[in-house]
Short mmCIF file of C-alpha atoms in Angstrom, two decimals:
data_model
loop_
_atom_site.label_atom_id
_atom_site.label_comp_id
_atom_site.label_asym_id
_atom_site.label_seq_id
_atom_site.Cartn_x
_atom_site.Cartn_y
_atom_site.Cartn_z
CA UNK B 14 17.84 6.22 25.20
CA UNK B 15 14.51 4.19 26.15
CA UNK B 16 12.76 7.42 24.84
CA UNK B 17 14.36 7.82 21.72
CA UNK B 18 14.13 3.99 20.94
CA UNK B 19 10.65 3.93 22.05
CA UNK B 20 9.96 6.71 19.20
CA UNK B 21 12.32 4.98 16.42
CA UNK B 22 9.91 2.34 16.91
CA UNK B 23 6.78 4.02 16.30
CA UNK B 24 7.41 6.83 14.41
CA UNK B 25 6.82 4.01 11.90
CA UNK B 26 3.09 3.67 12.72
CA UNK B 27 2.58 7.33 12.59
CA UNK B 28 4.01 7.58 9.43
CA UNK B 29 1.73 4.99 8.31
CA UNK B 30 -1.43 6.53 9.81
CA UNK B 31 -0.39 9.69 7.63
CA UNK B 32 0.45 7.59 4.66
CA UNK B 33 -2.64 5.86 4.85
CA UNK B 34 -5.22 8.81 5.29
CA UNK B 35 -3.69 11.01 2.59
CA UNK B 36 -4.26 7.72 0.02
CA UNK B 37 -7.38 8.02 -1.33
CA UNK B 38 -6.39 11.67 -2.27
CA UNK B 39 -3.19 10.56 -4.29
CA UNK B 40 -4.81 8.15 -6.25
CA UNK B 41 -8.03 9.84 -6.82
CA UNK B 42 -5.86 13.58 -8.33
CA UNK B 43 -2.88 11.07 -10.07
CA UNK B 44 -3.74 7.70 -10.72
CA UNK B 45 -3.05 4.18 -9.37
CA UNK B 46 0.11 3.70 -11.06
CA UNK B 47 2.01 7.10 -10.78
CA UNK B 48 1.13 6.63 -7.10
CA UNK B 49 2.93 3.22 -6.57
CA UNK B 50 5.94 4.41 -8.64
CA UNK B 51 6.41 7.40 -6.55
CA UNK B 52 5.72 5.84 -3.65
CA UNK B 53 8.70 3.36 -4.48
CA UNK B 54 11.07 6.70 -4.92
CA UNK B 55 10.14 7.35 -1.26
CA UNK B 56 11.17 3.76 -0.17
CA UNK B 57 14.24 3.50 -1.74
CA UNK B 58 15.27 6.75 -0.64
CA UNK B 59 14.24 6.08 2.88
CA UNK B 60 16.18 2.78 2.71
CA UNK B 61 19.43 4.85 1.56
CA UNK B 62 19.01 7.25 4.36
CA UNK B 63 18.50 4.54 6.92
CA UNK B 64 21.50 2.78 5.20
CA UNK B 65 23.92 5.28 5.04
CA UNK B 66 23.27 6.14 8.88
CA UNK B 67 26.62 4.64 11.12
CA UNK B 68 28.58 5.98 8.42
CA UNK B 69 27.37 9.33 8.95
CA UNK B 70 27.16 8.40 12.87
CA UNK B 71 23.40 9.99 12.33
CA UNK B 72 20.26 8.38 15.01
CA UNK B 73 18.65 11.41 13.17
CA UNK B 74 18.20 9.50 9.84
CA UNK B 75 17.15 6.32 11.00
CA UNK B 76 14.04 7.70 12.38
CA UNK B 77 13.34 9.79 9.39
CA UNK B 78 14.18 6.64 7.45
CA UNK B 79 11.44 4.98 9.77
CA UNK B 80 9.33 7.95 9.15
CA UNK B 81 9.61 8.22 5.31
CA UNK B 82 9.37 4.10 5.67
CA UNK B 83 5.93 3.70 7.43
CA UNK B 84 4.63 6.94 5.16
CA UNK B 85 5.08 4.52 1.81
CA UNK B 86 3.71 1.52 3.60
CA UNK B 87 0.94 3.42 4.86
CA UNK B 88 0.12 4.93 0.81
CA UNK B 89 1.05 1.33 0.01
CA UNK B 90 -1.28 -0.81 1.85
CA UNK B 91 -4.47 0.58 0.61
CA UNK B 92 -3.26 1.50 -2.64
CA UNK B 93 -1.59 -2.09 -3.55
CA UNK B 94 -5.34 -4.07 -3.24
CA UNK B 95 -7.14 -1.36 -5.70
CA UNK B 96 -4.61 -1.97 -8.00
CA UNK B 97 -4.02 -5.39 -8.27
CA UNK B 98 -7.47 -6.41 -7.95
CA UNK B 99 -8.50 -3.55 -10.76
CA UNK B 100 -6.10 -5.44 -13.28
CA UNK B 101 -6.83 -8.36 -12.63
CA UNK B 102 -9.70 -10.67 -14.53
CA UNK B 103 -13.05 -11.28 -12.54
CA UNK B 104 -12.52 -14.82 -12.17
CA UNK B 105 -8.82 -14.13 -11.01
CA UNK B 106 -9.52 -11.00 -8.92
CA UNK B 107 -10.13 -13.01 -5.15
CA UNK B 108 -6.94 -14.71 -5.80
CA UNK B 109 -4.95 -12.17 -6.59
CA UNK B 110 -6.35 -9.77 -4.02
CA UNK B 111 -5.47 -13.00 -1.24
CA UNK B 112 -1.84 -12.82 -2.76
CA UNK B 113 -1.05 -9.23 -0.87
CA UNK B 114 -1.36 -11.12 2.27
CA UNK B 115 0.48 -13.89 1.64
CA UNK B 116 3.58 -11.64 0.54
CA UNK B 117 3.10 -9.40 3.65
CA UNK B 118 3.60 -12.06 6.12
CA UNK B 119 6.43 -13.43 3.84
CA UNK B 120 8.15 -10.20 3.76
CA UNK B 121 8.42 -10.51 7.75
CA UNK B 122 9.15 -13.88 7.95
CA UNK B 123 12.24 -13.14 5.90
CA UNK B 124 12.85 -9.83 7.95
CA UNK B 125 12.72 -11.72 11.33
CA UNK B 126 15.44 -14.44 9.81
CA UNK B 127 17.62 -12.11 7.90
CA UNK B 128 17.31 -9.94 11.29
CA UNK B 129 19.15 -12.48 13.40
CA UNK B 130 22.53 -11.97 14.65
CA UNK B 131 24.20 -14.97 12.13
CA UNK B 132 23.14 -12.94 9.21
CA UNK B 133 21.99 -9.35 9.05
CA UNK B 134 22.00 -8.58 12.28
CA UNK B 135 25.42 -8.22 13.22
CA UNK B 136 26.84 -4.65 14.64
CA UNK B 137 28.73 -4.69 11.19
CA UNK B 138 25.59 -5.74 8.89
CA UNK B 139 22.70 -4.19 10.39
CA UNK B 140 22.56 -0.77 8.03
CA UNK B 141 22.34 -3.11 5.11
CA UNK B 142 18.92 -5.09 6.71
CA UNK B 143 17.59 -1.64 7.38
CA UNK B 144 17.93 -0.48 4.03
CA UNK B 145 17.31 -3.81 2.01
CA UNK B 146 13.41 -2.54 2.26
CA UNK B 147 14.67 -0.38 -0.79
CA UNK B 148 15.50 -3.78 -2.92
CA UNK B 149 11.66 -5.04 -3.70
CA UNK B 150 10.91 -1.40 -4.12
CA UNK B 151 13.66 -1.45 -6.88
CA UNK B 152 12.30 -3.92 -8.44
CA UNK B 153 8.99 -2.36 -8.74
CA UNK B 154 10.14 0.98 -9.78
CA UNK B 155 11.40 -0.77 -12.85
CA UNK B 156 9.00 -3.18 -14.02
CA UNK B 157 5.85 -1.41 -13.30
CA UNK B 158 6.16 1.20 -16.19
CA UNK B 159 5.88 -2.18 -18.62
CA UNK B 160 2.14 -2.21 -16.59
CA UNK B 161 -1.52 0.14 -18.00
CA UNK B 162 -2.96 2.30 -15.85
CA UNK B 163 -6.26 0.66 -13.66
CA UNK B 164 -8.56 0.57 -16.51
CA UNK B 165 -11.59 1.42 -13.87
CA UNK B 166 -9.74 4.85 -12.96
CA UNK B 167 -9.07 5.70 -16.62
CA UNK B 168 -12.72 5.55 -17.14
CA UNK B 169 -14.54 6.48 -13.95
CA UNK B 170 -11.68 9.67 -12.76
CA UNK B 171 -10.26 10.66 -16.72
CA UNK B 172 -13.48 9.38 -19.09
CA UNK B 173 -10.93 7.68 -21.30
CA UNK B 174 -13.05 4.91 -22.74
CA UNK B 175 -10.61 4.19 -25.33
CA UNK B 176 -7.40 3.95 -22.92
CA UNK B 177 -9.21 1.70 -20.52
CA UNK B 178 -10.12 -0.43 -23.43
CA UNK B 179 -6.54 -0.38 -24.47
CA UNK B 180 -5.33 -1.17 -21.03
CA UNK B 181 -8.34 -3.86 -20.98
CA UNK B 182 -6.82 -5.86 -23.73
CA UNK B 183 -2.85 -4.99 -22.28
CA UNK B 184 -3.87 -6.94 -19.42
CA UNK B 185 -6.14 -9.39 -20.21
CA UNK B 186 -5.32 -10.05 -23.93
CA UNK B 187 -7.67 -9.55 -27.18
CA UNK B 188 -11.13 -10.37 -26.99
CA UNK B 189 -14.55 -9.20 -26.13
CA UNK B 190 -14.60 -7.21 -22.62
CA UNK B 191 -17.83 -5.09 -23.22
CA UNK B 192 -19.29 -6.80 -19.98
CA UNK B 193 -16.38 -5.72 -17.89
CA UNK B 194 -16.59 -1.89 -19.22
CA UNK B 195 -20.60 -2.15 -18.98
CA UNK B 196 -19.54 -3.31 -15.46
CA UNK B 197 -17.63 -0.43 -14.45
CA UNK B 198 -20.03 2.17 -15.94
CA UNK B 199 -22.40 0.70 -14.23
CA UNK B 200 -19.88 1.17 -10.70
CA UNK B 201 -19.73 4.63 -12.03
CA UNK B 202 -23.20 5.84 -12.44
CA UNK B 203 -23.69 4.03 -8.37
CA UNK B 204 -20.78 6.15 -7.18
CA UNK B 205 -21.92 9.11 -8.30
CA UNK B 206 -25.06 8.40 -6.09
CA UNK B 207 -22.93 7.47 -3.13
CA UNK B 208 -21.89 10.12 -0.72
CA UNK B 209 -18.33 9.75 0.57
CA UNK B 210 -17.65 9.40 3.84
CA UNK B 211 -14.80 11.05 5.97
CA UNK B 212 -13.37 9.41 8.85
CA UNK B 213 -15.41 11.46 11.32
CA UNK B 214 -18.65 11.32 10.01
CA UNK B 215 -17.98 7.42 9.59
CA UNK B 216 -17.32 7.20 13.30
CA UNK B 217 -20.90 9.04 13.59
CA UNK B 218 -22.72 7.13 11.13
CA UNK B 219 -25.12 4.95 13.50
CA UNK B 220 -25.66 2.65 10.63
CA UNK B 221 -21.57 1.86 10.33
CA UNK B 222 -21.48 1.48 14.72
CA UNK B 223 -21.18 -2.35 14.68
CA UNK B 224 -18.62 -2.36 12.20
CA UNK B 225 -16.50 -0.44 13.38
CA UNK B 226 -16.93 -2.16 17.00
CA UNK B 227 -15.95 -4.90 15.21
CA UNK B 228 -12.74 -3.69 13.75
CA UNK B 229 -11.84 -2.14 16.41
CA UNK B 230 -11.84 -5.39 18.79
CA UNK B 231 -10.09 -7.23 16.06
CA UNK B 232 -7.73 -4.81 15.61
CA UNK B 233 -6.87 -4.44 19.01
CA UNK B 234 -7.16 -8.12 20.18
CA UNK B 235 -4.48 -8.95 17.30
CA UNK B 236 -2.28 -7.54 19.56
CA UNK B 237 -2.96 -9.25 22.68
CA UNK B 238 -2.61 -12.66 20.87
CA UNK B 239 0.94 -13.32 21.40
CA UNK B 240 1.90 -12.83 17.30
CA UNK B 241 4.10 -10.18 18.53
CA UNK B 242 6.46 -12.73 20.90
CA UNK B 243 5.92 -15.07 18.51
#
């Protein structure tokens, strides 16, 4: 029992890793946009399955629930910043990037307080708080379509100068945004300049070393700060 709720536990974070490495892929070969909307598909069914699990007496489909889970937050986390901070106007775009963190830590202050035993997380009510995950992916799933594609990946990944232009004034209304195109032609011609780094020749770039020391300490020292009893 200790080993199989030690791995419903984590199986999220390996899911994630996955999620997170295969993301640059997905949204390089299909876009932004059909990216997120999939990727809401996969939460809402992993909700159902994680839902639907005392009724079918299954410990089997929560941790594929927890699997498929931590694989959309993992495509998610990454993919969420491009895109919001790709739509949104210059002047706008530190805001609205600062807004993704704001929601995260939101999202699991609710989670903690819908998870105690008055509300959600009751012996009778605790398949519902595992699958209410599915309920902001919902929401996504149907108002995103009304959203344009990142105007930056229509014209840097598809050369659609007159779709990013459409999507330009979608977002941001009519006007004049010849700077903002100049400026991502100008991202375009430096990219294709810029050698791409995998993980593993990141770790052995000497020029990336204190960095990634530096991440790594963070990362790790989050951990040991007490957030988690908290």
């Amino acid at each position: 029992l200790l080993f199989l709720w030690s791995l419903t536990v984590s199986i999220f974070g390996i899911g994630g890793l996955l999620g997170s490495s295969g993301s640059r892929y997905l949204t390089v070969k299909f876009g932004k946009k059909k990216c997120l909307l999939c990727n809401n598909v996969l939460m809402i069914v992993a909700a159902s399955i994680m839902g639907f699990s005392k009724i079918s007496q299954s410990f089997e489909m929560i941790l594929i629930g927890r699997f498929m889970c931590g694989l959309s937050a993992g495509v998610c986390v990454p993919l969420h910043h491009q895109y919001v901070g790709e739509i949104s106007p210059k002047k706008i775009r530190g805001f609205a990037n600062s807004t993704s963190s704001f929601f995260w830590t939101l999202g699991k202050a609710i989670g903690q307080i819908s998870g105690q035993r008055e509300l959600l997380g009751s012996q009778a009510l605790w398949p519902v708080l595992m699958a209410s995950c599915g309920l902001p992916a919902l929401v996504q799933l149907l108002t995103l379509p009304f959203f344009p594609e990142s105007p930056p990946y229509l014209l840097m990944h598809k050369g659609d100068q007159e779709g990013c232009k459409k999507a330009i004034r979608q977002l941001w209304g009519e006007g004049q945004h010849q700077a903002e195109i100049d400026d991502i032609m100008k991202e375009k011609a430096t990219m294709k300049n810029t050698k791409i780094l995998s993980v593993l020749e990141l770790v052995k770039e000497p020029a990336f070393r204190w960095q990634l020391y530096m991440i790594i300490i963070l990362t790790a020292t989050i951990q040991l700060c007490g957030i988690n009893a908290v």
